[in-house]
Structure formats: C-alpha cells, structure tokens
CSV table of C-alpha atoms and ligand atoms in Angstrom, one decimal:
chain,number,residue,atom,x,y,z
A,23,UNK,CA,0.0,0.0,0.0
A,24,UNK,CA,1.0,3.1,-1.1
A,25,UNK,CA,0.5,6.3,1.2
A,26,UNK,CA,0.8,9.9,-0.9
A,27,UNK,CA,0.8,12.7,2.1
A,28,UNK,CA,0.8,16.3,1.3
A,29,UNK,CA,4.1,18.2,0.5
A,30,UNK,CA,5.2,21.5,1.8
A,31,UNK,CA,8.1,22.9,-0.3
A,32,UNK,CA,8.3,22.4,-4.2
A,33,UNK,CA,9.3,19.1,-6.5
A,34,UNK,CA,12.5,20.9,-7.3
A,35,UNK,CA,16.1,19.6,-9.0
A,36,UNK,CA,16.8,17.4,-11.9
A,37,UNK,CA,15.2,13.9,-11.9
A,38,UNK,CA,16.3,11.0,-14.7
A,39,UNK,CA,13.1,9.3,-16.0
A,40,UNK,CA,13.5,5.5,-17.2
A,41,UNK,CA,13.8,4.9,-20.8
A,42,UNK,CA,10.9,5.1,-23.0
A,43,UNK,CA,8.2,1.8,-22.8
A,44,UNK,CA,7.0,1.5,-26.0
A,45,UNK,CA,10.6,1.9,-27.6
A,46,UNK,CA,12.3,-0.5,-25.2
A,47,UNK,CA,9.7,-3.3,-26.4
A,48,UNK,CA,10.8,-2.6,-29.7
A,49,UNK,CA,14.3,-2.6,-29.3
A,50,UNK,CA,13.7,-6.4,-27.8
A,51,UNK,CA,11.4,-7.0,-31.0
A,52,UNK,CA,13.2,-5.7,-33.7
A,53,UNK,CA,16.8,-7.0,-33.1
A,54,UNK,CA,15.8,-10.6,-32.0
A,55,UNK,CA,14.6,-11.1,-35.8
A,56,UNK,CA,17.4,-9.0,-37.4
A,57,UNK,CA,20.5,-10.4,-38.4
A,58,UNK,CA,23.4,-9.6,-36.4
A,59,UNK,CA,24.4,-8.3,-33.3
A,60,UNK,CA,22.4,-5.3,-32.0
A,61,UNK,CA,23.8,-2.8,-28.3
A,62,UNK,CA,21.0,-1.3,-26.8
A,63,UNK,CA,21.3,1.3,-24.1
A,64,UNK,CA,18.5,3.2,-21.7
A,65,UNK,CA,16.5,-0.1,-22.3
A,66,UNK,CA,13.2,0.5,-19.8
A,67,UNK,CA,14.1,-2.4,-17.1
A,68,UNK,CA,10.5,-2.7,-16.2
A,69,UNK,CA,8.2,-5.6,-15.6
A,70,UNK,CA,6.5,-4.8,-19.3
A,71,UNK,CA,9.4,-5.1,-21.4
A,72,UNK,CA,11.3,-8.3,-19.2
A,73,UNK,CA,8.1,-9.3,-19.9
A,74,UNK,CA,9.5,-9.2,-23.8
A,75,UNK,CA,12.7,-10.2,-22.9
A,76,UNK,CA,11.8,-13.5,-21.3
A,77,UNK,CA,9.4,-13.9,-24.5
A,78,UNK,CA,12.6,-14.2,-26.8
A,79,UNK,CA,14.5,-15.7,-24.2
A,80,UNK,CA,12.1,-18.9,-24.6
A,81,UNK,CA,12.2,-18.7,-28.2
A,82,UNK,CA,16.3,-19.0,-28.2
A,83,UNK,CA,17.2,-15.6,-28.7
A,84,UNK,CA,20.8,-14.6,-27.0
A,85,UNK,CA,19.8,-11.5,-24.6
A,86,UNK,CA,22.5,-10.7,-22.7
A,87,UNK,CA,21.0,-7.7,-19.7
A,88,UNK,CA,23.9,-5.8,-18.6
A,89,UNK,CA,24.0,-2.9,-16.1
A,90,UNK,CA,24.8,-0.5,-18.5
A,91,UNK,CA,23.2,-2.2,-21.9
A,92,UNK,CA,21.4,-5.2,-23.3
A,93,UNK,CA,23.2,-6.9,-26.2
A,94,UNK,CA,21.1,-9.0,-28.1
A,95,UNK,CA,22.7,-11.4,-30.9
A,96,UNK,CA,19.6,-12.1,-34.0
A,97,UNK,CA,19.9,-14.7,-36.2
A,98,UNK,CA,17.2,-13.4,-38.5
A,99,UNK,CA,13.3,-12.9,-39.6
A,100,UNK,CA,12.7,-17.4,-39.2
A,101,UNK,CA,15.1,-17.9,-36.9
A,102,UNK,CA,13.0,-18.3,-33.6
A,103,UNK,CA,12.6,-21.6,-32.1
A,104,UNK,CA,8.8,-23.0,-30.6
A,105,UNK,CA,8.9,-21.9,-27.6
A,106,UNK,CA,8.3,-24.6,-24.8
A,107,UNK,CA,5.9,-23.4,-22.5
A,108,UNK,CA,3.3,-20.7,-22.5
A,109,UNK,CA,4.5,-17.6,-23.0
A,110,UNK,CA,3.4,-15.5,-20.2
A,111,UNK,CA,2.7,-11.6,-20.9
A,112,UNK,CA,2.0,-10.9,-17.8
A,113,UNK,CA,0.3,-7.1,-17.6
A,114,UNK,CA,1.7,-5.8,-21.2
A,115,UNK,CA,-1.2,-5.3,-23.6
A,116,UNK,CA,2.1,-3.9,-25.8
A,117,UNK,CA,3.4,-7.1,-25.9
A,118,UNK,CA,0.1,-9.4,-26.9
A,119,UNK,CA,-0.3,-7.1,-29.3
A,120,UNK,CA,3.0,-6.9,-31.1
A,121,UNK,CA,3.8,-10.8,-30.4
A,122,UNK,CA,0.6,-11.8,-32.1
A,123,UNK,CA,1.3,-10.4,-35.2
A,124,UNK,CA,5.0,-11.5,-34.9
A,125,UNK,CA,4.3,-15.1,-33.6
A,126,UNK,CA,0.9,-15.9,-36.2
A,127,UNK,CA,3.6,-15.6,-39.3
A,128,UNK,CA,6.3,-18.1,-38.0
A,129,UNK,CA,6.9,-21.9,-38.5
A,130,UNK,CA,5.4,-22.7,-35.0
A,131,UNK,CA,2.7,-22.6,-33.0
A,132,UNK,CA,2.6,-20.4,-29.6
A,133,UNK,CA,0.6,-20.0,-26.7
A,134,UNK,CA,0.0,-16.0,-24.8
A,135,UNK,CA,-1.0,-15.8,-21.5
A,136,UNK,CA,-1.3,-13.0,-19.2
A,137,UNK,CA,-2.7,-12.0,-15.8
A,138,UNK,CA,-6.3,-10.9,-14.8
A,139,UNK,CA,-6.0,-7.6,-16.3
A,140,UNK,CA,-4.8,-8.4,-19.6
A,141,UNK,CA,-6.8,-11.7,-19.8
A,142,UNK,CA,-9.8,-8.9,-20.0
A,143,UNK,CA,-8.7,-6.9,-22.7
A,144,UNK,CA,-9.6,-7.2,-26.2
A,145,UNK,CA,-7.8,-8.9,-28.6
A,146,UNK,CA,-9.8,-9.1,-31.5
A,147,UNK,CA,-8.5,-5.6,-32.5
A,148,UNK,CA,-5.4,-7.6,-34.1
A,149,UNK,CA,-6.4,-11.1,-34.6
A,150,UNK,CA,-9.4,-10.1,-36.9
A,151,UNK,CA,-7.4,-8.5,-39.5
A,152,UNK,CA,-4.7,-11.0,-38.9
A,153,UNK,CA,-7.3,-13.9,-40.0
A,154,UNK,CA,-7.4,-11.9,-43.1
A,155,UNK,CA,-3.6,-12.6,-44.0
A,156,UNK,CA,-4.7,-16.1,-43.5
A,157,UNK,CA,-3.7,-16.1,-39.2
A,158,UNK,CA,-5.7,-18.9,-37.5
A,159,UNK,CA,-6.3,-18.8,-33.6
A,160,UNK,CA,-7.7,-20.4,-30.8
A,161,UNK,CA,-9.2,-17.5,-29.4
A,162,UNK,CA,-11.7,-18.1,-26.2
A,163,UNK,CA,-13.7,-15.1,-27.5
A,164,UNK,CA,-10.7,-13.0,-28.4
A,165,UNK,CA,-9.1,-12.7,-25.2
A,166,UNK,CA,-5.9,-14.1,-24.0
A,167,UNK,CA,-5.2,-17.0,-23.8
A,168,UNK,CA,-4.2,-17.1,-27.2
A,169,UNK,CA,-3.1,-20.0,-28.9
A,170,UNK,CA,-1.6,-18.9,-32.4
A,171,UNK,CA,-1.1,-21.6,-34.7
A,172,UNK,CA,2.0,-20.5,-36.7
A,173,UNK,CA,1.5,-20.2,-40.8
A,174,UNK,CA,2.7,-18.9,-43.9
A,175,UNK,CA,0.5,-15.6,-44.2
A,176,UNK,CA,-0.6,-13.6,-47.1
A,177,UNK,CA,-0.2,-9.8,-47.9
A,178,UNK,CA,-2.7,-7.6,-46.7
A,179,UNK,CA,-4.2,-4.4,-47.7
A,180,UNK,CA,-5.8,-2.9,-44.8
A,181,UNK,CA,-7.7,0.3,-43.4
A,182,UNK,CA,-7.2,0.2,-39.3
A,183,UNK,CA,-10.9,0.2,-38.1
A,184,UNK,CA,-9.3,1.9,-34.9
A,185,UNK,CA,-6.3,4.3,-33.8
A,186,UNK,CA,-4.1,2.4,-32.6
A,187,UNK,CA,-0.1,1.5,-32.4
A,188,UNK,CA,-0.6,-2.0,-31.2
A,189,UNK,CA,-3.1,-3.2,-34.1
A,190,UNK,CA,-1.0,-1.3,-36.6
A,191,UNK,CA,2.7,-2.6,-35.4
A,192,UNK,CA,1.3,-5.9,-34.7
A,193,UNK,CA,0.2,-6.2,-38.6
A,194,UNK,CA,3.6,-4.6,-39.8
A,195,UNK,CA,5.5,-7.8,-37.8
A,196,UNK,CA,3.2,-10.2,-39.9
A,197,UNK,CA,3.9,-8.8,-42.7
A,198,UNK,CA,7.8,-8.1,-41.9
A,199,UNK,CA,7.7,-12.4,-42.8
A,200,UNK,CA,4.3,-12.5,-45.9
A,201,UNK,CA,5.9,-12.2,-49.1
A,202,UNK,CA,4.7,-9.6,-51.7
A,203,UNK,CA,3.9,-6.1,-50.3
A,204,UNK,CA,1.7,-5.1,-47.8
A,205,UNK,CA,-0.6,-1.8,-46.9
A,206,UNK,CA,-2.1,-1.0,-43.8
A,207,UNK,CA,-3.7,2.3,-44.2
A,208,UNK,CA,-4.3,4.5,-41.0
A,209,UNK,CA,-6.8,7.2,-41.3
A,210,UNK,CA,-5.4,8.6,-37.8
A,211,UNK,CA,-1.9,8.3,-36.9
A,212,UNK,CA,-0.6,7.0,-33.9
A,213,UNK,CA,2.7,6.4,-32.5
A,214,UNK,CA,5.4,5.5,-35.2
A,215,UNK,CA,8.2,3.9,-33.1
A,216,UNK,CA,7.6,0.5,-35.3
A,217,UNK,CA,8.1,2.5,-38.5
A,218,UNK,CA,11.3,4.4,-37.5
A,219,UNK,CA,12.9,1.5,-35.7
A,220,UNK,CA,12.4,-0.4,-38.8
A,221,UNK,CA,13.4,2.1,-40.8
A,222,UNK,CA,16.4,2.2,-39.4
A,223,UNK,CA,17.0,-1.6,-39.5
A,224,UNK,CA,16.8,-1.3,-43.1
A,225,UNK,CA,13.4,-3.0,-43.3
A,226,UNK,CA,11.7,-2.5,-46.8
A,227,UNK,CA,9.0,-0.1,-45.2
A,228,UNK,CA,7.5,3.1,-47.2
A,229,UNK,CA,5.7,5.6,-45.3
A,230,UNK,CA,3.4,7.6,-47.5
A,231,UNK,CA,1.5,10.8,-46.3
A,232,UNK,CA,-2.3,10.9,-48.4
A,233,UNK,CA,-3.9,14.0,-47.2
A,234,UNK,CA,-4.0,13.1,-43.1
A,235,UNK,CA,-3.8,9.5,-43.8
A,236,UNK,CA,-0.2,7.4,-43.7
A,237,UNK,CA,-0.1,4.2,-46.1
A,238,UNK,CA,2.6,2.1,-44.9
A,239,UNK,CA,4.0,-0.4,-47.3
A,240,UNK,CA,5.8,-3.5,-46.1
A,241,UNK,CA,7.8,-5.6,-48.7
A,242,UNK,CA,8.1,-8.9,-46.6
A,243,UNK,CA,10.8,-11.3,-46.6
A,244,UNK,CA,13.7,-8.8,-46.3
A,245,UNK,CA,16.4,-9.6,-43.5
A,246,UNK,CA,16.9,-6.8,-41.1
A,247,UNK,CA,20.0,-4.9,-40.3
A,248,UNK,CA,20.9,-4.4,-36.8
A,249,UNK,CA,22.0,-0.8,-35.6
A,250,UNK,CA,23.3,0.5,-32.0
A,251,UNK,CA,19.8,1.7,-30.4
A,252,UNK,CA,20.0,4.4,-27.5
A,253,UNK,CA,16.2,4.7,-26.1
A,254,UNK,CA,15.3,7.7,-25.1
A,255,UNK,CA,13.5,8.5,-21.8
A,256,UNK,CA,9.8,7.9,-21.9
A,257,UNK,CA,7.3,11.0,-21.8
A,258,UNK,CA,4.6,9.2,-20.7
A,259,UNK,CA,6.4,9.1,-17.3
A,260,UNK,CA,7.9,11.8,-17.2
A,261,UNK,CA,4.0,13.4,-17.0
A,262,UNK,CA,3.6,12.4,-13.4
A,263,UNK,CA,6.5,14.6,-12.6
A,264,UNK,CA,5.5,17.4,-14.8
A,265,UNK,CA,2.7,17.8,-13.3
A,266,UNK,CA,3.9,17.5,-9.9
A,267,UNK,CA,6.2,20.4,-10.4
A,268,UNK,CA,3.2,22.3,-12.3
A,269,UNK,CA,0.8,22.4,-9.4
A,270,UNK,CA,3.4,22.6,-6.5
A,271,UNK,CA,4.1,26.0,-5.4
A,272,UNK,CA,8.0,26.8,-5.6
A,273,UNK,CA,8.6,23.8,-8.1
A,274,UNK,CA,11.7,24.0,-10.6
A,275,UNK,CA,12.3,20.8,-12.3
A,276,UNK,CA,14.8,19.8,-15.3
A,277,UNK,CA,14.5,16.8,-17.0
A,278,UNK,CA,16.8,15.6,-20.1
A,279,UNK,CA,16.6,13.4,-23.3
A,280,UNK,CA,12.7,13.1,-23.1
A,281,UNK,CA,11.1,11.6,-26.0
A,282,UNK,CA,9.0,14.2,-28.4
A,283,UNK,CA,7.6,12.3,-30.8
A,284,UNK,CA,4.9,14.2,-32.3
A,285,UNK,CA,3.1,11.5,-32.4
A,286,UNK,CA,3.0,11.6,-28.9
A,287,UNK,CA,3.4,14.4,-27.4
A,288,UNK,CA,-0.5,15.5,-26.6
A,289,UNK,CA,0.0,16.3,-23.4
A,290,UNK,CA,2.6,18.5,-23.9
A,291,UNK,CA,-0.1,20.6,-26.2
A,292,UNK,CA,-2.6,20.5,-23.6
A,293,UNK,CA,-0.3,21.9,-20.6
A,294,UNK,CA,0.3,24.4,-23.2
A,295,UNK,CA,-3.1,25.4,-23.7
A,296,UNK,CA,-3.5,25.2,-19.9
A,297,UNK,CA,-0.9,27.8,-19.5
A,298,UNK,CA,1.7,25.4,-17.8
A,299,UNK,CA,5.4,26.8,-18.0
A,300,UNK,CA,7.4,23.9,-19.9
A,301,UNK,CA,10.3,25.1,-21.6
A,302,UNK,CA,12.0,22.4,-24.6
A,303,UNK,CA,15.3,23.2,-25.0
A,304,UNK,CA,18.3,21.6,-26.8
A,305,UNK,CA,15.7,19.3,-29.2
A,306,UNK,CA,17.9,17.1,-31.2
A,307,UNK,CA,16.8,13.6,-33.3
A,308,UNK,CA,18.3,10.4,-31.8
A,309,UNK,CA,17.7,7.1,-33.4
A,310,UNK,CA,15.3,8.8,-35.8
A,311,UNK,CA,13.5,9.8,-32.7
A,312,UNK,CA,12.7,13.4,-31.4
A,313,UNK,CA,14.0,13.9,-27.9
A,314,UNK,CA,14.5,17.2,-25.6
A,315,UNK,CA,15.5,18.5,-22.3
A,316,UNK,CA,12.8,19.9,-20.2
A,317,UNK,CA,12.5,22.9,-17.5
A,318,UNK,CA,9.0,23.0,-15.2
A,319,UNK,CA,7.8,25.8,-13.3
A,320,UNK,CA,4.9,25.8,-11.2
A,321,UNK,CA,2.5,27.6,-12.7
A,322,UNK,CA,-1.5,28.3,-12.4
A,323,UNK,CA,-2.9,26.6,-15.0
A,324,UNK,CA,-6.2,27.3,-16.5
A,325,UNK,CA,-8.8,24.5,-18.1
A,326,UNK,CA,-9.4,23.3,-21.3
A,327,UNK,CA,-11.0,21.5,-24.1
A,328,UNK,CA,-9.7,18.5,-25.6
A,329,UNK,CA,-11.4,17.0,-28.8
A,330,UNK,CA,-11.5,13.6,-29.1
A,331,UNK,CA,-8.5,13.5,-31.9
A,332,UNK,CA,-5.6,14.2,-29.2
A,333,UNK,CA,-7.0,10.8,-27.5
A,334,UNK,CA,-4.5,8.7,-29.9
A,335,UNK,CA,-1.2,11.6,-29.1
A,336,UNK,CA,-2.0,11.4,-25.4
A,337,UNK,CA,-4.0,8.1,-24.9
A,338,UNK,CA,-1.8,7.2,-21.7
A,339,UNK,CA,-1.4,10.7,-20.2
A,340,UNK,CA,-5.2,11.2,-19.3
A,341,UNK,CA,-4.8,9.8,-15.7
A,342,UNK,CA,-2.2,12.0,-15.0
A,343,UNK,CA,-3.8,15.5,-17.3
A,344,UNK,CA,-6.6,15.2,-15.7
A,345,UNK,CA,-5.1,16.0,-12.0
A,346,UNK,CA,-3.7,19.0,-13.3
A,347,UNK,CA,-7.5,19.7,-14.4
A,348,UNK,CA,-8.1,19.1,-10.8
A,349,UNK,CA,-6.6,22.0,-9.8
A,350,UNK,CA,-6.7,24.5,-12.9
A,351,UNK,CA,-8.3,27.2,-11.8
A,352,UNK,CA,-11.2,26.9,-14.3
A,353,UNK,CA,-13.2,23.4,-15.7
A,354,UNK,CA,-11.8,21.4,-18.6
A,355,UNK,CA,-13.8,18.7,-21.2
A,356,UNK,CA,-11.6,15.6,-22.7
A,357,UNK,CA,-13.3,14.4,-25.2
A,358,UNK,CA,-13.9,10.6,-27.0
A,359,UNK,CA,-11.8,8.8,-24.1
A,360,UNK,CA,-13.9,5.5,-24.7
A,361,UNK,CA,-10.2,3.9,-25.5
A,362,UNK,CA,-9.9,4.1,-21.6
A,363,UNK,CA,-12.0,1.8,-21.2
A,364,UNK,CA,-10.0,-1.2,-22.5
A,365,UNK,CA,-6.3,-0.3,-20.9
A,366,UNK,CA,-5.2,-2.1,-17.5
A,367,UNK,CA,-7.9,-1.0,-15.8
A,368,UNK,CA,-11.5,1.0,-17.0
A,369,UNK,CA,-9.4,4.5,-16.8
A,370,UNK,CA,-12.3,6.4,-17.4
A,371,UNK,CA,-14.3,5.1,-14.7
A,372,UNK,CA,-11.5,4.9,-12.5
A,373,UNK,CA,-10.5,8.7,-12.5
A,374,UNK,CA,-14.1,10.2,-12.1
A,375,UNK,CA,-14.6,7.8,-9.1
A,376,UNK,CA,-11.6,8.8,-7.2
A,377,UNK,CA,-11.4,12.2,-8.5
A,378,UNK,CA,-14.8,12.6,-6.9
A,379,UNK,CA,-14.0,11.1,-3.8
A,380,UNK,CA,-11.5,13.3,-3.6
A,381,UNK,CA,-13.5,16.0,-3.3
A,382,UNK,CA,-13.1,16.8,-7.2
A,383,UNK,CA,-16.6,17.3,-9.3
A,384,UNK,CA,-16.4,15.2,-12.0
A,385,UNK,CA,-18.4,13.7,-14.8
A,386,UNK,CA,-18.3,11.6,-17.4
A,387,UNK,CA,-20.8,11.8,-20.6
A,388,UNK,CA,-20.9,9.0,-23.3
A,389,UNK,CA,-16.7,9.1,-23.8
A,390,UNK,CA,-16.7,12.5,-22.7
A,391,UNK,CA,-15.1,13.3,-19.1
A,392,UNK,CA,-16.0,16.8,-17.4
A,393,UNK,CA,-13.6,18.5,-14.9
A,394,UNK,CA,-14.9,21.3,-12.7
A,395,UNK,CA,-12.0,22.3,-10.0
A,396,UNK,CA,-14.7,25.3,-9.0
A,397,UNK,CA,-17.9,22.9,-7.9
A,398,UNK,CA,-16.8,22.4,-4.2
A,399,UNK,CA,-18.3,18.6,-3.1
A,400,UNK,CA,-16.9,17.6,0.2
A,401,UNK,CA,-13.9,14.7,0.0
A,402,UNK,CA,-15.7,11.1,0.4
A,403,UNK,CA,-12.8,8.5,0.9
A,404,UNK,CA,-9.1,8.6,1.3
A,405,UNK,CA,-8.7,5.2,-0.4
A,406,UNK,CA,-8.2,5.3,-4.2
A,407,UNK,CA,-9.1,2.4,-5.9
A,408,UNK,CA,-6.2,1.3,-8.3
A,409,UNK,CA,-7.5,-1.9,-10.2
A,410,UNK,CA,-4.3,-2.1,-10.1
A,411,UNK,CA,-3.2,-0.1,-12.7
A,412,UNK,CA,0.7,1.3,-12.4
A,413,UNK,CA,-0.9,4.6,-14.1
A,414,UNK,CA,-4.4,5.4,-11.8
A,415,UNK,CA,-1.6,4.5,-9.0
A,416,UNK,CA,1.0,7.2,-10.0
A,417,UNK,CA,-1.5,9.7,-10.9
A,418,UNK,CA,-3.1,9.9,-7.4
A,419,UNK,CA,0.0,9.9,-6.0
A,420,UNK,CA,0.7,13.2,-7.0
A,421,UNK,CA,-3.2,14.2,-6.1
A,422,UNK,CA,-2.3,13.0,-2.6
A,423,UNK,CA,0.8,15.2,-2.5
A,424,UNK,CA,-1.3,18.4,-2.9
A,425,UNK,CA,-4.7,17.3,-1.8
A,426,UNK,CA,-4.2,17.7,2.2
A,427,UNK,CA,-5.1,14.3,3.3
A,428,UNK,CA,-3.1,11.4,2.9
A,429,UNK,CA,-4.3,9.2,0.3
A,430,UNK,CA,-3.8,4.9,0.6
A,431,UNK,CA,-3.1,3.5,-2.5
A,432,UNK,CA,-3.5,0.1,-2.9
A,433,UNK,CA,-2.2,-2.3,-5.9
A,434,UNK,CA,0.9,0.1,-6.0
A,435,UNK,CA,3.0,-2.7,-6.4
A,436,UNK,CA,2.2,-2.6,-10.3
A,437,UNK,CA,3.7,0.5,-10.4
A,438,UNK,CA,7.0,-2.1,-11.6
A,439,UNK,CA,5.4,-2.7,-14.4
A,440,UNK,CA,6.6,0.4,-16.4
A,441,UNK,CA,8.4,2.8,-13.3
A,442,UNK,CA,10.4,0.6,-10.9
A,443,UNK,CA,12.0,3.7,-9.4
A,444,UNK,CA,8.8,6.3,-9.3
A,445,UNK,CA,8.6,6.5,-5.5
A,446,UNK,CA,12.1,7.1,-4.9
A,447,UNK,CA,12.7,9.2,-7.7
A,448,UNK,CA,9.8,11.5,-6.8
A,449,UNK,CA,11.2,11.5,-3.0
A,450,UNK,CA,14.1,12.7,-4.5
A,451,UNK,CA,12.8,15.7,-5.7
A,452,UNK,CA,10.4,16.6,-2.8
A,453,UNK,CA,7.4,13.7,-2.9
A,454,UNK,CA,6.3,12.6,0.3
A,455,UNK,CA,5.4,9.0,-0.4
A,456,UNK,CA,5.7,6.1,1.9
A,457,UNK,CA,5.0,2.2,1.4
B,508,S3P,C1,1.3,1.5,-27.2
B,508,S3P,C2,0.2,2.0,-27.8
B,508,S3P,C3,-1.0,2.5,-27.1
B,508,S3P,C4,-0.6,2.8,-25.6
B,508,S3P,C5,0.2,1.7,-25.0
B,508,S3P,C6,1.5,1.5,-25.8
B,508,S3P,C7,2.4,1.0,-28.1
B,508,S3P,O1,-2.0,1.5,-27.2
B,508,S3P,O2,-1.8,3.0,-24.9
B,508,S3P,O3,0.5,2.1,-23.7
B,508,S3P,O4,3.6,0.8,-27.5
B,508,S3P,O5,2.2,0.7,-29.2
B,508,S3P,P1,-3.0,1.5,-28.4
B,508,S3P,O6,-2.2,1.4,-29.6
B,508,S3P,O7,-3.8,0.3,-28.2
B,508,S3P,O8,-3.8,2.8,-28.3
C-alpha cells in the first residue's frame, strides 16, 4: 500500500526518467529477428518489457541484460525456435499485441498468456485482421489466452478500423515475414516507433503521407540490419512529474533526453493550452526519434478543451492530465476517451470515481469526461481504488501530494510494471510518499 501525504516545499532539482516503454519493447522486438548483433542502451528495465525479454529468451534468442546495456545477438526474420511453455505476458497489452502479429507468421505454434487484467482486454483488435492474412487462432472469445497456430500468411491491404499503435505494429510484424507487399492504411496516426525502428534496420517499409492519412507499405521477406539503439527516456512518465512540479508551489524541475515524438506528445499541447510553463530546449533527433531537455515551473494553470483526436497523441497521459485539471483554476472537457476503457484497468471510470472522492466534481458523458475544480463537493474517501493499474496509482499519488489528506493506494505494487523507481525518484525531488 501506497500512502501519498501532502508536501510543503516544491518538487525541485533534476530527476532521470526510465527509458521510453514502447521503444524498449521494440528494441527487444526488432533485433531478435534481425540479423546480427544489435547494443541497446536506456533499455526501460521494467516488468513490461522483461516481460518481452523473457518472451525471446524462450524462443532461443541470446539477450545478454547488462547494467549498463542489453546486447542482443539475432539470427534473423525465421530464426525463432517453438517456444516450450506458455509464454506468459503478464500485464503488457504492448506485448500481446505486437507478439501476435509477430508469432501468427512463424513456422510454430505459440501460446500467450497473461494475468487478470490483460486476460480482460480485447484482442480481436489484431487477430481479426490478422485472420485476413490467412492467421488462425484459438481465441476463447478473443481474449488471452491465445493460442496462435504459426503459418505462412498472405499480404494484406488494410484500413485500421481503430487508432491504434498496437493493431497497426502488430500487422507490420506479420507482414515483416508475408511475401509480396503489404498496406495497412491508418486514417489517424498513432505512435510511429515501429516504423522508425524499422526504418532504421533497413526494413523494406515506405511511409506515404495521403492528405492526413499514412499508407505504410511492407515488402516482406527482407532480412533486417541491426544498428546500436540508444532509447530515449519515456514521456509518458515523465507526465507524473510534470505535473507535480506544475501544481506545487516553488517547483523547478529539469528533466533531459525526453522523447518528443509528435506522435506523442498531446499532453505537452494540452499543458500548453492550460498555460503550464514547460520550456523544450536543446531538441535534437536520436535514433530517428525526437527527444529534448525539459525545465517546469509551477505555474496556475487554467482549463481546457480537448477533442477527441488528441485521445491517440496522449492516450496514456489522461490519468495524469486530468489531476492537473483538478486543480486548474477553471473546468476542462476531454473528449472521445472510450479507448480508456479497455487499458489495465476502466481509466475512465476509475478517474471520475476517485477524483470525486476526492473532493473533485467530476463527470463523465458517453466518452466524454468533465472536470470542474470550482464545484466544491466535500472529500468522500481517502482510499483510491487502483484496479491495479501502475498509471491510476502514480496519478493519485501526485493528487495526494497536494490534496491535504493522505491518500492509501492500494495495488501500487504494479507500479513495476513500467516505473520501478517512481517512488524514490519522486522523494528525491520533494514527494512525500511512503510504502
Ligand atoms: C502503445 C500504444 C498505445 C498505448 C500503449 C502503448 C504502443 O496503445 O496505450 O501504452 O507501444 O504501441 P494502443 O495502440 O492500443 O492505443
């Protein structure tokens, strides 16, 4: 149990946040089926991506976890072995998604598992449109567990029914090993770590821009061609400490070599339009991938309006925005959250229900959540209910570090799965939270 009690000076100094989650599962990914030796450093060592790690482990891939880097030898796009037992995913909805696609195009057959919170979440997302390159499942009504009976697949050409970076790099792995070329058309774009990783590997992948839409073409079959990977530190934590230093009196926090993909940088546009003083400097490309230093002042932010397109730039961040809404000094609307739904936990019910018994009106309408700092209601409960999600558990940790009454957080443990050091590094820097 986690206890968040309130803080009296600032979060001020410089704090190093982990390396970036959704990178660090595809630097596991993309050099276990390249050929060739590939150094990766910043690697998120988190429960997630070991989660990878192990996955590969079982199917004979050499990866070698160092303290300062992760050497990882691949043999090449069919050289993974069956592996023998189940592979167990644990909590990572990243990695179902991505090994589905990977695993339903190879010689063998392979078995996901996960725990209660992944065995909920949907999985039809990627194993429908996988069926159409010719994928065959055993699919207890499209959740995990997954067997996938390994098979030669055929080319796709596909529009993504839904935003999303799972679905879309799941289908790219398939058709990494389909002959002939592929298209998987996204109407919306989402994250594009897949596409610059294997851009960089030398994978036969075109990325054409059609108006808003991106048409990615995959020419299977091609070996990849390993190169050095430095992962950059992940914005999506780095939020909880944003924020923390935003509404914090006397707050002045630097952090450095924080990931700015535009493709996923929302909530850096929203603390914008909530006034928040963030100031980028020194923004340089690593790896093909955008990265910064940040300075945070505390600052009073005002409310806003968020239509439902930023949901696919930001989709992880809402937790955490919408505790800075809690304080703004005027109400905010996010809009088309109904993706919330289906993460670790029901996000969207999760927030309004300890939001509001914390004393925070809240509503939510349809996919629509409403924010209103000025409504006073009276504080119901000091115990936030988690679900045990690592990112309703971080976000009302920073609640309880301005709210005035300690708030027990329960489930905290999972808090490993993509931020092993959160609590001490937020001490660090002026949290008061105690386990
Ligand atoms: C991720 C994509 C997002 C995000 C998740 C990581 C990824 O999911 O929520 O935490 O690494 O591709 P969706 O693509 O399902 O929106």
């Amino acid at each position: 149990m986690l206890v968040s009690s309130k803080i009296v000076n600032g979060i001020n100094g410089t704090v190093k946040i982990p390396g970036d989650k959704s990178i660090s599962h595809r630097s596991i990914i993309i050099p276990s089926i390249s050929k060739g030796v590939t150094q990766i450093s910043n690697l998120l060592k988190s429960e997630d991506v070991f989660r990878t790690v192990n996955a590969f482990q079982s199917m004979n891939v050499n990866i070698q976890i160092n303290k300062d880097d992760v050497i990882i030898e691949g043999k090449g796009l069919n050289s993974l072995n069956k592996s023998d037992k189940v592979i167990d995913l644990g909590n990572s909805g990243t990695s179902a998604r991505l090994l589905t696609g990977l695993l339903s195009s190879q010689n063998f057959d392979s078995i996901l598992v996960g725990d209660t919170s992944l065995s909920k979440r949907p999985m039809a997302r990627i194993t429908k449109p996988l069926e159409i390159m010719g994928a065959k499942f055993d699919n207890n009504h499209n959740k995990l567990p997954l067997k996938i009976y390994g098979k030669k697949l055929h080319k796709i050409d596909y529009e993504l029914e839904l935003p999303s970076a799972q679905v879309k790099s799941g289908l790219i792995f398939a058709a990494l090993n389909t002959d002939g070329k592929s298209r998987i058309i996204e109407k919306k774009i989402t994250r594009n770590h897949t596409e610059i990783m294997l851009e960089s590997f030398e994978a036969d992948i075109k990325i054409n821009q059609v108006d808003s839409e991106n048409h990615i073409f995959v020419n299977g079959k091609k070996e990849l061609v390993p190169k050095n990977i430095s992962v950059p530190s992940d914005l999506s934590s780095a939020s909880f400490f944003i924020v923390a230093a935003l509404i914090n009196k006397n707050s002045f926090l630097t952090m450095k070599n924080i990931n700015l993909n535009p493709t996923r940088d929302g909530i850096l546009k929203a603390l914008n339009l909530m006034q928040a003083n963030i100031q980028i400097n020194n923004k340089r490309t690593t790896n093909g991938e955008l990265v910064g230093d940040l300075e945070i002042k505390t600052s009073e932010l005002k409310g806003c309006e968020l239509e439902s397109d930023n949901a696919r730039l930001m989709i992880d961040e809402y937790p955490i925005l919408s505790i800075a809404a809690a304080f703004a000094k005027s109400p905010s609307i996010f809009k088309g959250l109904g993706e919330l739904k289906v993460k670790e936990s029901n996000r969207l019910d999760l927030i309004r229900h300890n939001l509001y018994n914390c004393g925070i009106f809240c509503k939510v309408s349809g996919e629509d959540l409403y924010i209103d700092p000025t409504k006073k209601i009276s504080p119901k409960k000091n115990q936030i209910k988690t679900d045990n999600d690592h990112r309703i558990a971080m976000s009302f940790a920073i609640m309880g570090m301005k709210l005035g009454v300690d708030l027990y957080i329960p489930g905290s443990e999972f808090i490993k799965t993509s931020f092993p050091n959160f609590i001490v590094s937020l001490n660090n820097v002026g949290g008061n939270l105690s386990e």
